[in-house]
PDB file of C-alpha atoms and ligand atoms in Angstrom:
ATOM      1  CA  MET A   1      92.745-123.353-216.005  1.00 71.00           C
ATOM      2  CA  ARG A   2      89.439-123.445-217.881  1.00 87.00           C
ATOM      3  CA  PRO A   3      89.198-122.235-221.513  1.00 93.00           C
ATOM      4  CA  PHE A   4      87.891-118.699-222.078  1.00 96.00           C
ATOM      5  CA  PHE A   5      87.488-116.124-224.853  1.00 97.00           C
ATOM      6  CA  TYR A   6      89.814-113.134-224.951  1.00 97.00           C
ATOM      7  CA  ASP A   7      88.791-109.703-226.297  1.00 98.00           C
ATOM      8  CA  ARG A   8      90.787-106.492-226.454  1.00 98.00           C
ATOM      9  CA  ALA A   9      88.768-103.326-225.796  1.00 98.00           C
ATOM     10  CA  ARG A  10      89.462-100.312-228.073  1.00 98.00           C
ATOM     11  CA  ASP A  11      88.038 -97.729-225.655  1.00 97.00           C
ATOM     12  CA  ALA A  12      85.740 -97.425-222.642  1.00 96.00           C
ATOM     13  CA  ASP A  13      82.512 -97.807-224.654  1.00 97.00           C
ATOM     14  CA  HIS A  14      83.830-100.901-226.404  1.00 98.00           C
ATOM     15  CA  ALA A  15      84.879-102.329-223.028  1.00 97.00           C
ATOM     16  CA  LEU A  16      81.390-101.847-221.619  1.00 96.00           C
ATOM     17  CA  GLN A  17      79.844-103.408-224.698  1.00 97.00           C
ATOM     18  CA  LEU A  18      82.067-106.502-224.400  1.00 97.00           C
ATOM     19  CA  ALA A  19      81.505-106.731-220.646  1.00 96.00           C
ATOM     20  CA  ARG A  20      77.756-107.170-221.205  1.00 96.00           C
ATOM     21  CA  MET A  21      78.398-110.647-222.633  1.00 96.00           C
ATOM     22  CA  PRO A  22      77.660-113.529-220.256  1.00 95.00           C
ATOM     23  CA  ASP A  23      80.247-114.248-217.552  1.00 96.00           C
ATOM     24  CA  ALA A  24      82.731-111.625-218.806  1.00 97.00           C
ATOM     25  CA  ARG A  25      85.432-110.118-216.571  1.00 97.00           C
ATOM     26  CA  PHE A  26      87.708-107.138-217.051  1.00 97.00           C
ATOM     27  CA  LEU A  27      91.417-107.902-217.288  1.00 98.00           C
ATOM     28  CA  ALA A  28      93.851-105.120-216.317  1.00 98.00           C
ATOM     29  CA  GLY A  29      97.361-105.972-215.071  1.00 97.00           C
ATOM     30  CA  GLY A  30      96.234-109.524-214.330  1.00 97.00           C
ATOM     31  CA  THR A  31      98.276-109.754-211.122  1.00 97.00           C
ATOM     32  CA  ASN A  32      95.237-110.760-209.086  1.00 97.00           C
ATOM     33  CA  LEU A  33      92.725-112.107-211.592  1.00 97.00           C
ATOM     34  CA  LEU A  34      95.021-114.519-213.451  1.00 96.00           C
ATOM     35  CA  ASP A  35      96.348-116.033-210.213  1.00 95.00           C
ATOM     36  CA  LEU A  36      92.798-116.656-209.047  1.00 96.00           C
ATOM     37  CA  MET A  37      91.811-118.195-212.389  1.00 96.00           C
ATOM     38  CA  LYS A  38      94.883-120.441-212.408  1.00 95.00           C
ATOM     39  CA  SER A  39      94.118-121.727-208.938  1.00 94.00           C
ATOM     40  CA  ASP A  40      90.440-122.268-209.881  1.00 94.00           C
ATOM     41  CA  VAL A  41      89.114-119.750-207.373  1.00 96.00           C
ATOM     42  CA  LEU A  42      87.501-117.691-210.152  1.00 95.00           C
ATOM     43  CA  SER A  43      86.516-118.509-213.694  1.00 95.00           C
ATOM     44  CA  ALA A  44      85.308-116.427-216.638  1.00 96.00           C
ATOM     45  CA  ALA A  45      83.809-117.269-220.014  1.00 97.00           C
ATOM     46  CA  ARG A  46      85.384-114.116-221.488  1.00 97.00           C
ATOM     47  CA  LEU A  47      88.212-111.779-220.510  1.00 98.00           C
ATOM     48  CA  VAL A  48      87.896-108.175-221.665  1.00 98.00           C
ATOM     49  CA  ASP A  49      91.425-106.760-221.826  1.00 98.00           C
ATOM     50  CA  LEU A  50      91.432-103.054-220.901  1.00 98.00           C
ATOM     51  CA  ASN A  51      95.133-102.432-221.500  1.00 98.00           C
ATOM     52  CA  ARG A  52      94.660-100.715-224.879  1.00 97.00           C
ATOM     53  CA  ALA A  53      91.440 -98.882-224.017  1.00 97.00           C
ATOM     54  CA  GLY A  54      93.238 -95.586-223.375  1.00 97.00           C
ATOM     55  CA  LEU A  55      92.304 -95.362-219.701  1.00 97.00           C
ATOM     56  CA  ASP A  56      95.762 -94.792-218.259  1.00 97.00           C
ATOM     57  CA  ALA A  57      95.968 -90.982-218.120  1.00 97.00           C
ATOM     58  CA  ILE A  58      96.522 -88.979-214.925  1.00 97.00           C
ATOM     59  CA  THR A  59      95.088 -85.500-215.470  1.00 96.00           C
ATOM     60  CA  GLU A  60      94.335 -82.382-213.456  1.00 95.00           C
ATOM     61  CA  THR A  61      90.670 -81.578-212.975  1.00 94.00           C
ATOM     62  CA  ALA A  62      89.208 -78.082-213.336  1.00 94.00           C
ATOM     63  CA  ASP A  63      88.761 -77.744-209.553  1.00 90.00           C
ATOM     64  CA  GLY A  64      92.433 -78.500-208.847  1.00 88.00           C
ATOM     65  CA  GLY A  65      92.083 -82.222-208.128  1.00 91.00           C
ATOM     66  CA  LEU A  66      93.537 -85.178-209.980  1.00 94.00           C
ATOM     67  CA  ASP A  67      91.795 -87.724-212.142  1.00 95.00           C
ATOM     68  CA  LEU A  68      93.579 -91.095-211.816  1.00 95.00           C
ATOM     69  CA  GLY A  69      93.038 -93.329-214.826  1.00 96.00           C
ATOM     70  CA  ALA A  70      91.790 -96.814-213.930  1.00 97.00           C
ATOM     71  CA  LEU A  71      94.530 -98.318-216.102  1.00 98.00           C
ATOM     72  CA  ALA A  72      97.380 -96.129-214.823  1.00 97.00           C
ATOM     73  CA  ARG A  73      99.963 -98.475-213.299  1.00 98.00           C
ATOM     74  CA  ASN A  74     100.525 -98.316-209.546  1.00 97.00           C
ATOM     75  CA  SER A  75     104.196 -97.356-210.038  1.00 97.00           C
ATOM     76  CA  ASP A  76     103.338 -94.609-212.580  1.00 97.00           C
ATOM     77  CA  THR A  77     100.709 -93.222-210.214  1.00 97.00           C
ATOM     78  CA  ALA A  78     103.044 -93.319-207.208  1.00 96.00           C
ATOM     79  CA  ASN A  79     105.810 -91.531-209.112  1.00 96.00           C
ATOM     80  CA  HIS A  80     103.682 -88.988-210.965  1.00 97.00           C
ATOM     81  CA  PRO A  81     105.022 -85.498-210.064  1.00 96.00           C
ATOM     82  CA  LEU A  82     101.577 -84.140-209.160  1.00 95.00           C
ATOM     83  CA  VAL A  83     100.757 -87.141-206.978  1.00 94.00           C
ATOM     84  CA  ARG A  84     104.133 -86.890-205.230  1.00 94.00           C
ATOM     85  CA  ARG A  85     103.736 -83.174-204.607  1.00 92.00           C
ATOM     86  CA  ARG A  86     100.067 -82.947-203.646  1.00 91.00           C
ATOM     87  CA  TYR A  87      99.188 -86.425-202.377  1.00 90.00           C
ATOM     88  CA  PRO A  88     102.365 -87.852-200.794  1.00 89.00           C
ATOM     89  CA  LEU A  89     100.318 -90.223-198.642  1.00 87.00           C
ATOM     90  CA  LEU A  90      98.984 -91.820-201.813  1.00 92.00           C
ATOM     91  CA  THR A  91     102.535 -92.294-203.081  1.00 94.00           C
ATOM     92  CA  GLN A  92     103.546 -93.868-199.781  1.00 91.00           C
ATOM     93  CA  ALA A  93     100.534 -96.169-199.712  1.00 91.00           C
ATOM     94  CA  LEU A  94     101.177 -97.380-203.249  1.00 94.00           C
ATOM     95  CA  LEU A  95     104.892 -97.929-202.661  1.00 93.00           C
ATOM     96  CA  ALA A  96     104.055 -99.925-199.520  1.00 89.00           C
ATOM     97  CA  GLY A  97     102.253-102.482-201.671  1.00 90.00           C
ATOM     98  CA  ALA A  98     103.639-105.654-203.216  1.00 90.00           C
ATOM     99  CA  SER A  99     106.977-105.482-205.099  1.00 93.00           C
ATOM    100  CA  PRO A 100     108.300-103.236-207.925  1.00 94.00           C
ATOM    101  CA  GLN A 101     107.484-105.935-210.493  1.00 96.00           C
ATOM    102  CA  VAL A 102     103.864-106.252-209.324  1.00 96.00           C
ATOM    103  CA  ARG A 103     103.445-102.468-209.055  1.00 96.00           C
ATOM    104  CA  ASN A 104     104.704-102.062-212.635  1.00 97.00           C
ATOM    105  CA  MET A 105     101.828-104.270-213.843  1.00 97.00           C
ATOM    106  CA  ALA A 106      99.100-103.534-211.280  1.00 97.00           C
ATOM    107  CA  THR A 107      96.631-100.789-212.189  1.00 97.00           C
ATOM    108  CA  ASN A 108      94.633 -98.395-210.030  1.00 96.00           C
ATOM    109  CA  GLY A 109      91.306 -99.951-211.046  1.00 95.00           C
ATOM    110  CA  GLY A 110      92.576-103.474-210.470  1.00 96.00           C
ATOM    111  CA  ASN A 111      94.025-102.516-207.093  1.00 95.00           C
ATOM    112  CA  LEU A 112      90.693-101.198-205.852  1.00 93.00           C
ATOM    113  CA  MET A 113      88.797-104.153-207.349  1.00 94.00           C
ATOM    114  CA  GLN A 114      91.211-106.885-206.211  1.00 95.00           C
ATOM    115  CA  ARG A 115      89.702-109.729-204.221  1.00 95.00           C
ATOM    116  CA  THR A 116      90.232-110.365-200.540  1.00 94.00           C
ATOM    117  CA  ARG A 117      93.394-112.114-199.317  1.00 94.00           C
ATOM    118  CA  CYS A 118      91.394-114.322-196.936  1.00 95.00           C
ATOM    119  CA  PRO A 119      93.280-117.654-197.132  1.00 94.00           C
ATOM    120  CA  TYR A 120      90.056-119.674-197.229  1.00 96.00           C
ATOM    121  CA  PHE A 121      88.832-117.694-200.225  1.00 96.00           C
ATOM    122  CA  ASN A 122      92.127-118.067-202.065  1.00 96.00           C
ATOM    123  CA  ASP A 123      92.446-121.840-201.724  1.00 95.00           C
ATOM    124  CA  PRO A 124      89.672-124.113-203.068  1.00 95.00           C
ATOM    125  CA  ALA A 125      91.061-126.918-200.885  1.00 95.00           C
ATOM    126  CA  PHE A 126      89.007-125.274-198.144  1.00 96.00           C
ATOM    127  CA  PRO A 127      85.379-126.110-198.953  1.00 96.00           C
ATOM    128  CA  ARG A 128      83.767-123.506-196.670  1.00 96.00           C
ATOM    129  CA  CYS A 129      83.842-119.940-197.969  1.00 96.00           C
ATOM    130  CA  ASN A 130      80.618-118.022-198.610  1.00 95.00           C
ATOM    131  CA  LYS A 131      82.401-115.528-200.832  1.00 93.00           C
ATOM    132  CA  ARG A 132      83.705-118.233-203.183  1.00 94.00           C
ATOM    133  CA  ALA A 133      80.873-120.749-202.754  1.00 94.00           C
ATOM    134  CA  PRO A 134      77.758-118.941-201.468  1.00 93.00           C
ATOM    135  CA  GLY A 135      75.969-120.873-198.755  1.00 95.00           C
ATOM    136  CA  SER A 136      78.969-123.066-197.846  1.00 96.00           C
ATOM    137  CA  GLY A 137      79.728-121.215-194.585  1.00 96.00           C
ATOM    138  CA  CYS A 138      82.670-119.141-193.408  1.00 95.00           C
ATOM    139  CA  ALA A 139      85.721-121.106-192.285  1.00 96.00           C
ATOM    140  CA  ALA A 140      87.420-117.963-190.976  1.00 95.00           C
ATOM    141  CA  LEU A 141      84.830-117.447-188.229  1.00 93.00           C
ATOM    142  CA  GLU A 142      86.293-120.319-186.210  1.00 92.00           C
ATOM    143  CA  GLY A 143      89.612-120.617-188.024  1.00 93.00           C
ATOM    144  CA  PHE A 144      92.627-118.453-188.861  1.00 91.00           C
ATOM    145  CA  ASN A 145      91.266-114.921-188.710  1.00 90.00           C
ATOM    146  CA  ARG A 146      94.143-112.772-187.524  1.00 85.00           C
ATOM    147  CA  SER A 147      93.736-110.211-190.329  1.00 85.00           C
ATOM    148  CA  HIS A 148      89.973-110.273-190.512  1.00 90.00           C
ATOM    149  CA  ALA A 149      87.442-107.657-189.498  1.00 85.00           C
ATOM    150  CA  ILE A 150      86.135-107.257-185.971  1.00 76.00           C
ATOM    151  CA  LEU A 151      83.927-104.306-186.903  1.00 71.00           C
ATOM    152  CA  GLY A 152      81.463-104.051-189.756  1.00 68.00           C
ATOM    153  CA  ALA A 153      81.657-107.792-190.405  1.00 78.00           C
ATOM    154  CA  SER A 154      78.642-110.034-190.954  1.00 83.00           C
ATOM    155  CA  GLU A 155      77.853-113.595-189.902  1.00 86.00           C
ATOM    156  CA  ALA A 156      78.400-114.618-193.518  1.00 91.00           C
ATOM    157  CA  CYS A 157      81.860-113.138-194.094  1.00 92.00           C
ATOM    158  CA  ILE A 158      84.501-111.327-192.038  1.00 92.00           C
ATOM    159  CA  ALA A 159      87.010-110.692-194.825  1.00 92.00           C
ATOM    160  CA  THR A 160      88.761-107.338-195.150  1.00 88.00           C
ATOM    161  CA  HIS A 161      89.770-105.467-198.271  1.00 86.00           C
ATOM    162  CA  PRO A 162      93.531-105.697-198.906  1.00 88.00           C
ATOM    163  CA  SER A 163      94.230-102.607-201.022  1.00 88.00           C
ATOM    164  CA  ASP A 164      96.840-100.123-199.755  1.00 87.00           C
ATOM    165  CA  LEU A 165      95.623 -97.651-202.378  1.00 87.00           C
ATOM    166  CA  GLY A 166      92.045 -98.062-201.166  1.00 82.00           C
ATOM    167  CA  MET A 167      93.125 -97.390-197.595  1.00 78.00           C
ATOM    168  CA  ALA A 168      94.804 -94.116-198.580  1.00 79.00           C
ATOM    169  CA  LEU A 169      91.867 -93.001-200.700  1.00 79.00           C
ATOM    170  CA  MET A 170      88.961 -94.056-198.551  1.00 68.00           C
ATOM    171  CA  GLU A 171      89.665 -94.670-194.872  1.00 62.00           C
ATOM    172  CA  LYS A 172      88.455 -91.999-192.546  1.00 65.00           C
ATOM    173  CA  THR A 173      85.988 -92.216-189.705  1.00 66.00           C
ATOM    174  CA  GLU A 174      83.765 -89.147-189.563  1.00 70.00           C
ATOM    175  CA  MET A 175      82.288 -88.504-186.111  1.00 74.00           C
ATOM    176  CA  ASP A 176      78.925 -86.880-185.483  1.00 80.00           C
ATOM    177  CA  ALA A 177      79.755 -84.084-182.987  1.00 84.00           C
ATOM    178  CA  ARG A 178      76.212 -84.232-181.510  1.00 88.00           C
ATOM    179  CA  THR A 179      76.124 -87.940-180.711  1.00 83.00           C
ATOM    180  CA  GLY A 180      79.782 -89.017-180.738  1.00 79.00           C
ATOM    181  CA  ARG A 181      78.888 -91.844-183.119  1.00 75.00           C
ATOM    182  CA  ALA A 182      80.658 -92.717-186.356  1.00 68.00           C
ATOM    183  CA  VAL A 183      78.653 -91.378-189.294  1.00 71.00           C
ATOM    184  CA  ASN A 184      80.305 -93.693-191.795  1.00 64.00           C
ATOM    185  CA  GLY A 185      79.745 -96.686-189.531  1.00 59.00           C
ATOM    186  CA  ASN A 186      80.521 -99.467-192.003  1.00 57.00           C
ATOM    187  CA  LEU A 187      84.061-100.548-191.199  1.00 49.00           C
ATOM    188  CA  ALA A 188      83.878-103.740-193.266  1.00 55.00           C
ATOM    189  CA  GLU A 189      86.865-102.733-195.390  1.00 46.00           C
ATOM    190  CA  TYR A 190      88.898-101.268-192.503  1.00 49.00           C
ATOM    191  CA  HIS A 191      91.983-103.000-191.120  1.00 49.00           C
ATOM    192  CA  VAL A 192      92.134-102.600-187.348  1.00 54.00           C
ATOM    193  CA  PRO A 193      94.221-104.463-184.780  1.00 53.00           C
ATOM    194  CA  VAL A 194      92.475-107.551-183.477  1.00 57.00           C
ATOM    195  CA  ASN A 195      92.895-109.506-180.234  1.00 61.00           C
ATOM    196  CA  ALA A 196      95.401-111.833-181.863  1.00 65.00           C
ATOM    197  CA  ASP A 197      97.676-108.848-182.609  1.00 60.00           C
ATOM    198  CA  VAL A 198      97.968-107.991-178.932  1.00 62.00           C
ATOM    199  CA  GLY A 199      99.675-111.137-177.678  1.00 66.00           C
ATOM    200  CA  GLY A 200      99.420-112.233-174.025  1.00 72.00           C
ATOM    201  CA  ILE A 201      97.404-110.068-171.654  1.00 68.00           C
ATOM    202  CA  ASP A 202      97.682-110.248-167.833  1.00 74.00           C
ATOM    203  CA  ILE A 203      94.629-109.172-165.895  1.00 75.00           C
ATOM    204  CA  ILE A 204      95.408-107.722-162.464  1.00 76.00           C
ATOM    205  CA  VAL A 205      92.608-106.884-160.076  1.00 78.00           C
ATOM    206  CA  VAL A 206      93.513-104.798-157.013  1.00 81.00           C
ATOM    207  CA  ASP A 207      93.192-106.959-153.932  1.00 84.00           C
ATOM    208  CA  GLU A 208      90.700-104.856-151.981  1.00 85.00           C
ATOM    209  CA  THR A 209      86.961-104.246-152.072  1.00 87.00           C
ATOM    210  CA  ASP A 210      85.764-100.991-153.570  1.00 83.00           C
ATOM    211  CA  PRO A 211      82.127-100.391-152.557  1.00 84.00           C
ATOM    212  CA  TYR A 212      81.740 -97.391-154.880  1.00 81.00           C
ATOM    213  CA  ILE A 213      82.913 -98.526-158.313  1.00 76.00           C
ATOM    214  CA  ASN A 214      80.449-101.396-158.928  1.00 79.00           C
ATOM    215  CA  SER A 215      78.269-103.821-156.967  1.00 83.00           C
ATOM    216  CA  LEU A 216      80.853-106.591-157.293  1.00 82.00           C
ATOM    217  CA  GLY A 217      83.381-104.436-155.472  1.00 85.00           C
ATOM    218  CA  ALA A 218      86.148-105.313-157.950  1.00 82.00           C
ATOM    219  CA  LYS A 219      88.664-102.706-159.009  1.00 78.00           C
ATOM    220  CA  GLY A 220      90.910-103.249-162.061  1.00 75.00           C
ATOM    221  CA  ILE A 221      93.935-101.119-162.831  1.00 74.00           C
ATOM    222  CA  GLY A 222      93.809-101.328-166.636  1.00 69.00           C
ATOM    223  CA  GLU A 223      92.838 -97.773-167.428  1.00 66.00           C
ATOM    224  CA  ILE A 224      95.271 -96.270-164.950  1.00 69.00           C
ATOM    225  CA  GLY A 225      98.020 -98.237-166.626  1.00 72.00           C
ATOM    226  CA  ILE A 226      97.246 -97.135-170.179  1.00 73.00           C
ATOM    227  CA  VAL A 227      96.279 -93.472-169.886  1.00 76.00           C
ATOM    228  CA  GLY A 228      99.879 -92.427-170.405  1.00 82.00           C
ATOM    229  CA  VAL A 229     100.561 -94.604-173.447  1.00 80.00           C
ATOM    230  CA  ALA A 230      99.188 -92.258-176.116  1.00 83.00           C
ATOM    231  CA  ALA A 231     101.068 -89.327-174.572  1.00 87.00           C
ATOM    232  CA  ALA A 232     104.287 -91.356-174.426  1.00 87.00           C
ATOM    233  CA  ILE A 233     103.940 -92.341-178.096  1.00 87.00           C
ATOM    234  CA  GLY A 234     103.180 -88.692-178.934  1.00 88.00           C
ATOM    235  CA  ASN A 235     106.384 -87.641-177.157  1.00 92.00           C
ATOM    236  CA  ALA A 236     108.389 -90.334-178.926  1.00 91.00           C
ATOM    237  CA  VAL A 237     107.047 -89.159-182.295  1.00 91.00           C
ATOM    238  CA  TYR A 238     107.937 -85.575-181.340  1.00 93.00           C
ATOM    239  CA  HIS A 239     111.501 -86.536-180.397  1.00 94.00           C
ATOM    240  CA  ALA A 240     111.902 -88.521-183.615  1.00 93.00           C
ATOM    241  CA  THR A 241     110.396 -86.009-186.032  1.00 93.00           C
ATOM    242  CA  GLY A 242     110.228 -82.621-184.296  1.00 93.00           C
ATOM    243  CA  LYS A 243     106.469 -82.483-184.945  1.00 92.00           C
ATOM    244  CA  ARG A 244     104.091 -82.179-182.027  1.00 93.00           C
ATOM    245  CA  VAL A 245     100.764 -83.869-182.880  1.00 89.00           C
ATOM    246  CA  ARG A 246      97.988 -82.973-180.470  1.00 87.00           C
ATOM    247  CA  ASP A 247      95.075 -85.012-181.757  1.00 82.00           C
ATOM    248  CA  LEU A 248      94.798 -88.774-182.154  1.00 78.00           C
ATOM    249  CA  PRO A 249      95.352 -90.889-184.115  1.00 79.00           C
ATOM    250  CA  ILE A 250      98.913 -89.847-184.966  1.00 82.00           C
ATOM    251  CA  THR A 251      98.876 -90.556-188.683  1.00 81.00           C
ATOM    252  CA  LEU A 252     101.584 -89.980-191.284  1.00 80.00           C
ATOM    253  CA  ASP A 253      99.779 -87.064-192.958  1.00 81.00           C
ATOM    254  CA  LYS A 254     100.044 -85.050-189.718  1.00 86.00           C
ATOM    255  CA  LEU A 255     103.814 -85.417-189.828  1.00 86.00           C
ATOM    256  CA  LEU A 256     104.337 -84.250-193.420  1.00 82.00           C
TER     257      LEU A 256
HETATM  258  C1  FAD B   1     102.971-110.878-204.528  1.00 93.52           C
HETATM  259  C2  FAD B   1     101.869-109.843-204.408  1.00 93.52           C
HETATM  260  C3  FAD B   1     101.884-108.956-203.348  1.00 93.52           C
HETATM  261  C4  FAD B   1     100.884-107.990-203.238  1.00 93.52           C
HETATM  262  N1  FAD B   1     100.918-107.100-202.203  1.00 93.52           N
HETATM  263  C5  FAD B   1     100.006-106.100-202.145  1.00 93.52           C
HETATM  264  C6  FAD B   1     100.058-105.105-201.145  1.00 93.52           C
HETATM  265  O1  FAD B   1     100.953-105.106-200.297  1.00 93.52           O
HETATM  266  N2  FAD B   1      99.124-104.130-201.144  1.00 93.52           N
HETATM  267  C7  FAD B   1      98.138-104.084-202.078  1.00 93.52           C
HETATM  268  O2  FAD B   1      97.311-103.165-202.063  1.00 93.52           O
HETATM  269  N3  FAD B   1      98.033-105.036-203.032  1.00 93.52           N
HETATM  270  C8  FAD B   1      98.944-106.020-203.076  1.00 93.52           C
HETATM  271  N4  FAD B   1      98.858-106.986-204.042  1.00 93.52           N
HETATM  272  C9  FAD B   1      97.712-106.973-204.920  1.00 93.52           C
HETATM  273  C10 FAD B   1      97.963-106.145-206.145  1.00 93.52           C
HETATM  274  O3  FAD B   1      98.001-104.769-205.769  1.00 93.52           O
HETATM  275  C11 FAD B   1      96.786-106.388-207.053  1.00 93.52           C
HETATM  276  O4  FAD B   1      96.971-107.695-207.567  1.00 93.52           O
HETATM  277  C12 FAD B   1      96.741-105.411-208.197  1.00 93.52           C
HETATM  278  O5  FAD B   1      96.584-104.096-207.744  1.00 93.52           O
HETATM  279  C13 FAD B   1      95.569-105.733-209.092  1.00 93.52           C
HETATM  280  O6  FAD B   1      95.652-104.891-210.220  1.00 93.52           O
HETATM  281  P1  FAD B   1      95.615-105.489-211.675  1.00 93.52           P
HETATM  282  O7  FAD B   1      95.603-104.327-212.595  1.00 93.52           O
HETATM  283  O8  FAD B   1      96.699-106.500-211.885  1.00 93.52           O
HETATM  284  O9  FAD B   1      94.187-106.181-211.634  1.00 93.52           O
HETATM  285  P2  FAD B   1      93.660-107.528-212.302  1.00 93.52           P
HETATM  286  O10 FAD B   1      94.286-108.705-211.659  1.00 93.52           O
HETATM  287  O11 FAD B   1      93.730-107.430-213.781  1.00 93.52           O
HETATM  288  O12 FAD B   1      92.133-107.406-211.866  1.00 93.52           O
HETATM  289  C14 FAD B   1      91.743-107.512-210.507  1.00 93.52           C
HETATM  290  C15 FAD B   1      90.207-107.415-210.422  1.00 93.52           C
HETATM  291  O13 FAD B   1      89.770-106.100-210.753  1.00 93.52           O
HETATM  292  C16 FAD B   1      88.876-106.124-211.867  1.00 93.52           C
HETATM  293  N5  FAD B   1      89.191-104.921-212.632  1.00 93.52           N
HETATM  294  C17 FAD B   1      90.413-104.566-213.095  1.00 93.52           C
HETATM  295  N6  FAD B   1      90.355-103.355-213.676  1.00 93.52           N
HETATM  296  C18 FAD B   1      89.082-102.937-213.573  1.00 93.52           C
HETATM  297  C19 FAD B   1      88.381-101.767-214.004  1.00 93.52           C
HETATM  298  N7  FAD B   1      89.016-100.780-214.642  1.00 93.52           N
HETATM  299  N8  FAD B   1      87.070-101.668-213.734  1.00 93.52           N
HETATM  300  C20 FAD B   1      86.431-102.665-213.069  1.00 93.52           C
HETATM  301  N9  FAD B   1      87.026-103.813-212.648  1.00 93.52           N
HETATM  302  C21 FAD B   1      88.334-103.935-212.900  1.00 93.52           C
HETATM  303  C22 FAD B   1      89.159-107.447-212.581  1.00 93.52           C
HETATM  304  O14 FAD B   1      88.038-107.919-213.307  1.00 93.52           O
HETATM  305  C23 FAD B   1      89.513-108.356-211.412  1.00 93.52           C
HETATM  306  O15 FAD B   1      88.339-108.844-210.800  1.00 93.52           O
HETATM  307  C24 FAD B   1      99.841-107.948-204.189  1.00 93.52           C
HETATM  308  C25 FAD B   1      99.821-108.863-205.268  1.00 93.52           C
HETATM  309  C26 FAD B   1     100.831-109.798-205.370  1.00 93.52           C
HETATM  310  C27 FAD B   1     100.783-110.768-206.531  1.00 93.52           C
HETATM  311  S1  SF4 B   2      85.898-114.431-194.258  1.00 93.52           S
HETATM  312 FE1  SF4 B   2      84.773-116.360-194.576  1.00 93.52          FE
HETATM  313  S2  SF4 B   2      83.324-116.039-196.280  1.00 93.52           S
HETATM  314 FE2  SF4 B   2      84.761-114.303-196.210  1.00 93.52          FE
HETATM  315  S3  SF4 B   2      86.310-114.819-197.702  1.00 93.52           S
HETATM  316 FE3  SF4 B   2      87.066-115.602-195.741  1.00 93.52          FE
HETATM  317  S4  SF4 B   2      86.282-117.703-195.491  1.00 93.52           S
HETATM  318 FE4  SF4 B   2      85.220-116.726-197.216  1.00 93.52          FE
END
């Protein structure tokens, strides 16, 4: 690990003042940043410790919402009575992450700002990673990319964002009813199943010529085979929970 200066911020203004110094980084729970510094993925000339800056409160807002302090721990946020009562999906998302020990240290701000889990980014033994070494290329494009993005990616980087908290707070595709297109079309931080998640696929083409469907005359049976799947899953969810969900996707919030 390289040497660095360490400063403890008194409050938010002090933190911002310290962060203006060259090559400074905020330190919260340290569960992501310190690992990356130890393995030489990231370095900093100065760490600005936010833990005593008084940013850990969870308070109700005037319009009935909740203000989650950036330094509130993931476990405190998940177990806060107002979060449990009003935002159970947030509690579930937080408790799905890491382990109790990590959640006791990890903060809301740090969770949202954590770096990608792309293995090429996290291991300097791999020389090619544009995110770690700009201009070096992206090893994931042709390498191990099972958990990477297939939508919203760029030629420079296909990494996804790993935060469970971020998923619960931010993921929703809004459709434009006039055009049927996604309005928030940037899915760079969205985890979706990729080809590698599907396993083996058999392609069966019906052994007869169909002069109507296309000029090749080929007729596949894929769509006929899968039209019932969503309905079958919907029925299974109904039998398991007693809740009938009539619009897709069937997400946890529709069952609560
Ligand atoms: C074993 C293990 C398993 C994990 N599994 C999961 C998982 O399943 N799901 C999941 O979501 N996460 C998981 N994580 C990641 C974990 O949630 C993050 O490490 C943690 O949330 C980061 O929070 P922190 O407070 O420790 O941040 P730090 O490590 O202190 O900081 C992380 C980054 O955020 C910046 N930062 C911190 N606070 C602020 C702020 N207030 N303003 C601006 N920038 C800030 C820092 O400068 C740094 O770049 C796992 C981690 C470990 C070690
Ligand atoms: S997807 Fe490519 S550029 Fe992005 S973090 Fe991984 S290796 Fe680096």
